[in-house]
């Protein structure tokens, strides 16, 4: 997934609150959001171009992970 300024992640099938994190390749957390909304807006304009890893975990412990490439 290539992101320039803003991206919306749709978390389908999540139960309850979702914890959405974005980490850089060194493991440093750059973004974190707890929400009960299954659509999460990620504004990447203030982050350096590069590769990041996202993780979404719902209240039942279901986990979804993936890669984000930020290009400005």
PDB file of C-alpha atoms in Angstrom:
ATOM      1  CA  UNK A   1       0.000   0.000   0.000  1.00  0.00           C
ATOM      2  CA  UNK A   2       1.592   3.288  -1.105  1.00  0.00           C
ATOM      3  CA  UNK A   3       0.477   6.380   0.810  1.00  0.00           C
ATOM      4  CA  UNK A   4       1.202  10.012  -0.085  1.00  0.00           C
ATOM      5  CA  UNK A   5      -0.706  12.170   2.408  1.00  0.00           C
ATOM      6  CA  UNK A   6      -3.714  10.321   3.807  1.00  0.00           C
ATOM      7  CA  UNK A   7      -5.071   6.802   3.745  1.00  0.00           C
ATOM      8  CA  UNK A   8      -8.206   5.205   5.173  1.00  0.00           C
ATOM      9  CA  UNK A   9      -7.922   1.663   6.485  1.00  0.00           C
ATOM     10  CA  UNK A  10     -11.164  -0.341   6.638  1.00  0.00           C
ATOM     11  CA  UNK A  11     -10.999  -3.047   9.282  1.00  0.00           C
ATOM     12  CA  UNK A  12     -13.699  -5.557   8.346  1.00  0.00           C
ATOM     13  CA  UNK A  13     -14.934  -8.231  10.734  1.00  0.00           C
ATOM     14  CA  UNK A  14     -13.461  -6.556  13.821  1.00  0.00           C
ATOM     15  CA  UNK A  15     -15.179  -7.130  17.144  1.00  0.00           C
ATOM     16  CA  UNK A  16     -15.370  -4.228  19.591  1.00  0.00           C
ATOM     17  CA  UNK A  17     -12.630  -1.669  19.919  1.00  0.00           C
ATOM     18  CA  UNK A  18      -9.682  -1.778  17.500  1.00  0.00           C
ATOM     19  CA  UNK A  19      -6.109  -0.798  18.397  1.00  0.00           C
ATOM     20  CA  UNK A  20      -4.327   0.412  15.238  1.00  0.00           C
ATOM     21  CA  UNK A  21      -0.552   0.956  15.342  1.00  0.00           C
ATOM     22  CA  UNK A  22       2.034   2.020  12.787  1.00  0.00           C
ATOM     23  CA  UNK A  23       5.729   1.307  13.469  1.00  0.00           C
ATOM     24  CA  UNK A  24       8.826   2.219  11.490  1.00  0.00           C
ATOM     25  CA  UNK A  25      11.287  -0.491  10.418  1.00  0.00           C
ATOM     26  CA  UNK A  26      13.266  -0.086  13.667  1.00  0.00           C
ATOM     27  CA  UNK A  27      10.135  -0.896  15.703  1.00  0.00           C
ATOM     28  CA  UNK A  28       9.520   2.664  16.904  1.00  0.00           C
ATOM     29  CA  UNK A  29       5.805   3.423  17.187  1.00  0.00           C
ATOM     30  CA  UNK A  30       4.906   6.490  15.120  1.00  0.00           C
ATOM     31  CA  UNK A  31       1.097   6.284  15.291  1.00  0.00           C
ATOM     32  CA  UNK A  32      -1.438   4.681  17.627  1.00  0.00           C
ATOM     33  CA  UNK A  33      -5.206   4.895  17.725  1.00  0.00           C
ATOM     34  CA  UNK A  34      -7.900   3.107  19.739  1.00  0.00           C
ATOM     35  CA  UNK A  35     -11.286   3.269  18.067  1.00  0.00           C
ATOM     36  CA  UNK A  36     -14.609   1.512  17.733  1.00  0.00           C
ATOM     37  CA  UNK A  37     -14.879   2.854  14.175  1.00  0.00           C
ATOM     38  CA  UNK A  38     -13.818   0.291  11.559  1.00  0.00           C
ATOM     39  CA  UNK A  39     -12.525   3.067   9.251  1.00  0.00           C
ATOM     40  CA  UNK A  40      -9.230   4.477  10.473  1.00  0.00           C
ATOM     41  CA  UNK A  41      -7.743   7.596   8.880  1.00  0.00           C
ATOM     42  CA  UNK A  42      -3.941   7.707   8.807  1.00  0.00           C
ATOM     43  CA  UNK A  43      -2.387  11.076   7.926  1.00  0.00           C
ATOM     44  CA  UNK A  44       1.158  10.408   6.769  1.00  0.00           C
ATOM     45  CA  UNK A  45       2.172  13.907   5.695  1.00  0.00           C
ATOM     46  CA  UNK A  46       4.365  14.501   8.756  1.00  0.00           C
ATOM     47  CA  UNK A  47       6.250  11.182   8.501  1.00  0.00           C
ATOM     48  CA  UNK A  48       9.408  10.555   6.487  1.00  0.00           C
ATOM     49  CA  UNK A  49       9.164   8.618   3.242  1.00  0.00           C
ATOM     50  CA  UNK A  50       9.867   4.933   3.815  1.00  0.00           C
ATOM     51  CA  UNK A  51       8.432   1.572   4.778  1.00  0.00           C
ATOM     52  CA  UNK A  52       6.243   1.126   7.851  1.00  0.00           C
ATOM     53  CA  UNK A  53       4.382  -1.795   9.415  1.00  0.00           C
ATOM     54  CA  UNK A  54       0.778  -1.508  10.603  1.00  0.00           C
ATOM     55  CA  UNK A  55      -1.020  -3.743  13.079  1.00  0.00           C
ATOM     56  CA  UNK A  56      -4.728  -3.782  13.894  1.00  0.00           C
ATOM     57  CA  UNK A  57      -5.958  -5.814  16.882  1.00  0.00           C
ATOM     58  CA  UNK A  58      -9.598  -6.121  17.898  1.00  0.00           C
ATOM     59  CA  UNK A  59     -11.133  -6.825  21.319  1.00  0.00           C
ATOM     60  CA  UNK A  60     -11.063 -10.603  20.706  1.00  0.00           C
ATOM     61  CA  UNK A  61      -7.341 -10.541  19.909  1.00  0.00           C
ATOM     62  CA  UNK A  62      -7.717 -10.954  16.143  1.00  0.00           C
ATOM     63  CA  UNK A  63      -4.693  -9.396  14.438  1.00  0.00           C
ATOM     64  CA  UNK A  64      -4.151  -7.997  10.940  1.00  0.00           C
ATOM     65  CA  UNK A  65      -0.720  -6.734   9.839  1.00  0.00           C
ATOM     66  CA  UNK A  66       0.664  -5.225   6.670  1.00  0.00           C
ATOM     67  CA  UNK A  67       3.157  -2.887   5.100  1.00  0.00           C
ATOM     68  CA  UNK A  68       2.733   0.810   4.268  1.00  0.00           C
ATOM     69  CA  UNK A  69       5.055   2.615   1.879  1.00  0.00           C
ATOM     70  CA  UNK A  70       5.022   6.382   2.372  1.00  0.00           C
ATOM     71  CA  UNK A  71       6.073   8.361  -0.704  1.00  0.00           C
ATOM     72  CA  UNK A  72       5.933  12.178  -0.814  1.00  0.00           C
TER      73      UNK A  72
END
